[in-house]
Protein backbone atom coordinates (compact mmCIF):
# COMPACT_ATOMS: atom_id res chain seq x y z
CA MET A 1 0.00 0.00 0.00
CA SER A 2 1.15 3.38 -0.84
CA ALA A 3 1.14 6.65 0.98
CA GLY A 4 -0.13 8.34 4.08
CA VAL A 5 -0.66 6.46 7.30
CA ALA A 6 -0.95 3.22 5.33
CA MET A 7 2.67 3.43 4.20
CA ALA A 8 5.16 0.60 4.61
CA ALA A 9 7.11 0.46 7.85
CA ASP A 10 10.38 1.41 6.12
CA ALA A 11 8.89 4.36 4.20
CA PRO A 12 9.88 7.95 5.10
CA SER A 13 7.55 9.72 7.49
CA CYS A 14 6.47 13.33 8.06
CA ASN A 15 3.96 14.87 10.44
CA SER A 16 2.49 17.93 8.73
CA ALA A 17 1.79 19.17 5.22
CA ARG A 18 4.57 21.74 5.54
CA GLN A 19 7.12 19.18 6.77
CA CYS A 20 6.14 16.67 4.09
CA ASP A 21 6.48 19.34 1.41
CA ALA A 22 9.95 20.32 2.63
CA MET A 23 11.20 16.76 2.99
CA GLY A 24 9.68 15.77 -0.35
CA GLY A 25 11.32 18.74 -2.05
CA LYS A 26 14.70 17.78 -0.61
CA ALA A 27 14.33 14.20 -1.85
CA TYR A 28 13.13 15.42 -5.25
CA ARG A 29 16.11 17.73 -5.67
CA ALA A 30 18.36 14.82 -4.75
CA LYS A 31 16.63 12.82 -7.52
CA ASP A 32 15.37 10.28 -4.99
CA TYR A 33 12.00 10.36 -6.70
CA ALA A 34 10.40 7.32 -5.06
CA ARG A 35 11.15 8.78 -1.62
CA ALA A 36 9.83 12.15 -2.75
CA ALA A 37 6.61 10.53 -3.98
CA ALA A 38 6.07 8.78 -0.63
CA LEU A 39 6.49 12.08 1.21
CA TYR A 40 4.28 14.05 -1.16
CA GLU A 41 1.57 11.40 -0.80
CA GLN A 42 1.65 12.04 2.93
CA GLN A 43 1.47 15.77 2.19
CA VAL A 44 -1.82 15.05 0.41
CA GLY A 45 -3.03 13.20 3.49
CA TRP A 46 -2.28 16.10 5.82
CA VAL A 47 -3.80 18.65 3.43
CA GLU A 48 -7.00 16.60 3.25
CA GLN A 49 -7.02 16.15 7.04
CA ALA A 50 -6.78 19.93 7.54
CA SER A 51 -9.72 20.41 5.17
CA VAL A 52 -11.83 17.81 7.00
CA ASP A 53 -10.95 19.34 10.38
CA CYS A 54 -11.94 22.81 9.19
CA GLN A 55 -15.25 21.61 7.78
CA GLY A 56 -15.98 19.90 11.08
CA THR A 57 -15.84 23.24 12.91
CA GLU A 58 -18.04 25.22 10.50
CA ASP A 59 -21.12 24.82 12.71
CA ASP A 60 -19.24 26.48 15.59
CA HIS A 61 -17.89 29.24 13.32
CA PRO A 62 -20.65 30.05 10.80
CA GLY A 63 -18.64 32.79 9.06
CA ARG A 64 -15.54 30.71 8.64
CA THR A 65 -14.47 29.73 5.13
CA CYS A 66 -12.41 26.57 4.80
CA PRO A 67 -9.60 26.74 2.24
CA ASP A 68 -9.75 24.49 -0.80
CA VAL A 69 -7.35 21.56 -0.70
CA GLY A 70 -5.86 22.92 -3.91
CA ALA A 71 -3.79 21.10 -6.49
CA ASP A 72 -0.19 21.49 -5.31
CA ALA A 73 0.20 18.36 -3.18
CA TYR A 74 -1.42 16.11 -5.81
CA ASN A 75 0.78 17.59 -8.51
CA ASN A 76 3.85 17.09 -6.34
CA ALA A 77 3.06 13.40 -5.97
CA ALA A 78 2.28 13.07 -9.69
CA LEU A 79 5.49 14.74 -10.84
CA ALA A 80 7.62 12.68 -8.45
CA TRP A 81 6.09 9.44 -9.77
CA LEU A 82 6.60 10.64 -13.35
CA ARG A 83 10.29 11.33 -12.68
CA ALA A 84 10.50 7.90 -11.03
CA GLY A 85 9.46 6.34 -14.33
CA GLN A 86 5.88 5.58 -13.26
CA PRO A 87 3.63 7.64 -15.57
CA LEU A 88 0.53 5.53 -14.82
CA LYS A 89 0.84 6.36 -11.12
CA ALA A 90 1.39 9.99 -12.06
CA ARG A 91 -1.82 9.90 -14.12
CA ALA A 92 -3.75 8.46 -11.18
CA TRP A 93 -2.59 11.30 -8.94
CA LEU A 94 -3.41 13.97 -11.50
CA ALA A 95 -6.94 12.61 -11.71
CA ARG A 96 -7.29 13.70 -8.06
CA ALA A 97 -5.93 17.21 -8.64
CA SER A 98 -8.17 20.20 -9.15
CA ALA A 99 -7.81 22.35 -12.25
CA SER A 100 -4.76 24.60 -12.22
CA PRO A 101 -1.94 25.65 -14.57
CA SER A 102 0.32 23.08 -12.89
CA THR A 103 -2.25 20.32 -13.37
CA THR A 104 -2.64 21.18 -17.05
CA HIS A 105 1.14 21.30 -17.57
CA ASN A 106 1.77 18.02 -15.78
CA LYS A 107 -1.05 16.27 -17.62
CA GLY A 108 0.75 17.25 -20.81
CA LEU A 109 3.96 15.69 -19.53
CA VAL A 110 2.15 12.48 -18.55
CA ASP A 111 0.31 12.30 -21.87
CA ALA A 112 3.63 12.61 -23.69
CA ALA A 113 5.16 9.87 -21.55
CA LEU A 114 2.20 7.59 -22.31
CA ALA A 115 1.87 8.48 -25.99
CA SER A 116 3.09 5.07 -27.14
CA PHE A 117 1.59 3.10 -24.25
CA LYS A 118 -0.71 0.22 -25.08
CA ALA A 119 -2.40 -1.76 -22.35
CA PRO A 120 -1.12 -5.35 -22.41
CA ALA A 121 -3.42 -8.30 -22.81
CA SER A 122 -2.13 -9.82 -19.57
CA PRO A 123 -3.80 -8.75 -16.30
CA VAL A 124 -0.44 -8.85 -14.49
CA GLY A 125 0.18 -5.54 -12.77
CA GLU A 126 -0.82 -3.16 -10.00
CA TYR A 127 -4.17 -1.39 -9.64
CA TRP A 128 -5.22 1.54 -7.43
CA GLN A 129 -8.50 2.93 -6.06
CA TYR A 130 -8.33 6.14 -4.03
CA ALA A 131 -9.19 5.63 -0.37
CA GLY A 132 -8.57 9.20 0.80
CA PHE A 133 -5.89 10.89 2.89
CA GLY A 134 -3.17 10.23 0.32
CA SER A 135 -3.66 6.44 0.33
CA TRP A 136 -4.95 3.86 -2.12
CA SER A 137 -6.65 0.50 -1.90
CA THR A 138 -4.68 -1.82 -4.15
CA VAL A 139 -4.88 -4.99 -6.18
CA SER A 140 -1.73 -6.75 -7.36
CA VAL A 141 -1.70 -9.55 -9.90
CA THR A 142 1.24 -11.85 -10.60
CA ALA A 143 1.52 -14.83 -12.93
CA ASN A 144 1.55 -18.31 -11.39
CA GLY A 145 1.84 -20.80 -14.22
CA LYS A 146 -1.41 -20.66 -16.16
CA GLU A 147 -3.14 -18.99 -13.20
CA PHE A 148 -2.65 -15.72 -11.34
CA ASP A 149 -1.97 -14.81 -7.74
CA VAL A 150 -4.21 -11.90 -6.79
CA GLN A 151 -3.82 -9.78 -3.65
CA PHE A 152 -6.46 -7.25 -2.61
CA SER A 153 -5.55 -4.75 0.12
CA GLY A 154 -8.39 -2.41 1.02
CA LEU A 155 -8.55 0.69 3.22
CA HIS A 156 -11.31 2.74 4.82
CA PHE A 157 -10.71 5.97 6.72
CA SER A 158 -12.76 7.80 9.32
CA ALA A 159 -12.82 11.60 9.41
CA ASN A 160 -9.65 11.44 11.54
CA GLY A 161 -7.78 9.34 9.01
CA MET A 162 -4.30 10.79 9.44
CA LYS A 163 -4.61 10.71 13.21
CA TYR A 164 -5.85 7.16 13.72
CA GLY A 165 -5.12 5.37 10.46
CA PRO A 166 -7.38 3.24 8.30
CA ASN A 167 -9.40 0.11 8.81
CA MET A 168 -7.95 -2.58 6.56
CA GLY A 169 -9.04 -5.68 4.71
CA ASP A 170 -7.02 -8.20 2.75
CA LEU A 171 -7.86 -11.09 0.47
CA SER A 172 -5.54 -13.25 -1.60
CA ASP A 173 -6.27 -16.14 -3.92
CA THR A 174 -4.88 -18.00 -6.90
CA VAL A 175 -7.32 -17.41 -9.73
CA THR A 176 -8.01 -18.57 -13.27
CA ILE A 177 -8.61 -15.51 -15.48
CA ILE A 178 -10.28 -16.12 -18.83
CA GLY A 179 -11.52 -13.38 -21.13
CA GLY A 180 -10.56 -10.78 -18.57
CA HIS A 181 -12.82 -12.32 -15.92
CA GLY A 182 -11.91 -14.11 -12.71
CA VAL A 183 -13.27 -14.72 -9.21
CA MET A 184 -11.48 -14.57 -5.87
CA HIS A 185 -12.81 -16.71 -3.04
CA GLY A 186 -12.38 -16.53 0.71
CA ASP A 187 -10.54 -19.19 2.68
CA LYS A 188 -12.15 -21.90 4.82
CA ASP A 189 -12.95 -19.32 7.52
CA MET A 190 -14.80 -17.07 5.04
CA PRO A 191 -16.40 -19.54 2.60
CA SER A 192 -19.15 -17.14 1.49
CA CYS A 193 -16.68 -14.45 0.36
CA LYS A 194 -16.56 -13.94 -3.40
CA VAL A 195 -14.98 -11.08 -5.34
CA GLU A 196 -15.62 -10.93 -9.06
CA MET A 197 -12.96 -9.26 -11.21
CA LYS A 198 -13.36 -7.80 -14.68
CA PHE A 199 -10.18 -6.53 -16.30
CA THR A 200 -10.38 -3.79 -18.93
CA GLU A 201 -7.83 -1.74 -20.86
CA LEU A 202 -8.20 1.03 -18.30
CA GLY A 203 -8.03 -1.10 -15.18
CA LEU A 204 -10.09 -3.46 -13.09
CA ASP A 205 -13.67 -3.54 -11.81
CA LEU A 206 -14.51 -5.44 -8.62
CA ALA A 207 -17.83 -6.61 -7.20
CA SER A 208 -17.98 -8.54 -3.94
CA ASP A 209 -20.55 -10.77 -2.29
CA GLY A 210 -20.69 -12.56 1.05
CA GLU A 211 -18.71 -12.03 4.24
CA CYS A 212 -15.01 -11.43 3.61
CA GLY A 213 -13.93 -10.43 7.12
CA PHE A 214 -12.65 -6.98 6.15
CA GLY A 215 -12.33 -4.15 8.65
CA ALA A 216 -15.29 -1.82 9.21
CA GLY A 217 -16.18 0.09 6.08
CA VAL A 218 -13.72 -1.74 3.83
CA GLY A 219 -15.17 -3.08 0.61
CA ALA A 220 -13.82 -4.77 -2.50
CA GLY A 221 -15.82 -3.00 -5.16
CA GLY A 222 -15.73 -0.39 -7.88
CA HIS A 223 -13.10 0.64 -10.39
CA PHE A 224 -9.34 0.38 -9.92
CA ASP A 225 -6.93 2.13 -12.31
CA ARG A 226 -4.00 0.21 -13.73
CA VAL A 227 -0.87 1.92 -12.38
CA GLY A 228 1.80 -0.67 -13.13
CA LEU A 229 2.60 -3.47 -15.53
CA ARG A 230 3.97 -5.62 -12.76
CA SER A 231 2.93 -6.03 -9.15
CA GLU A 232 4.99 -4.33 -6.45
């Protein structure tokens, strides 16, 4: 899982939007783009947390206007991923950014980087769905002979996402995928769990049924964007 409070244990950490921006900028200037991306993703999380906190106090301060989350943090994450050689991840981040001159410019850079890209026939890769606070629910697919190992890692945040972290849910299975369609099943403890997968050129659509034992609010459903041609 990428970004925010759901980051890996060995990922860099920062505790405010300002600190994340500064640390991310230092890593970016040092051309450590993957580290910069991880820090800028946390910057997004803190920017979104500040917005949620402000909106939560509007009833107590009727005349108060909460600032827009803006586009800078999302563009920072996108540009760092682009420089790291991950234009699909950059595109996913830019889809979250509001309109701005920087967003328009960076979309042009990403479009140029993807000009010759053609989605492969194989489902192998990494897929993201935005969970909020700079983090993504993910699906990774790797080849296993004629089948595929699929790992779903889902997140759900409360309004205090950066303060308390997400609820999580995981499901893994070895699946036969034919015609872009496959089904994940729960283990012996969750026999009713079923997650249908439909792969498209643009990504992956999930629909779940039964009890999968995920954390509160976590669901395996909706569209996931393809962000990598191999799982990570």
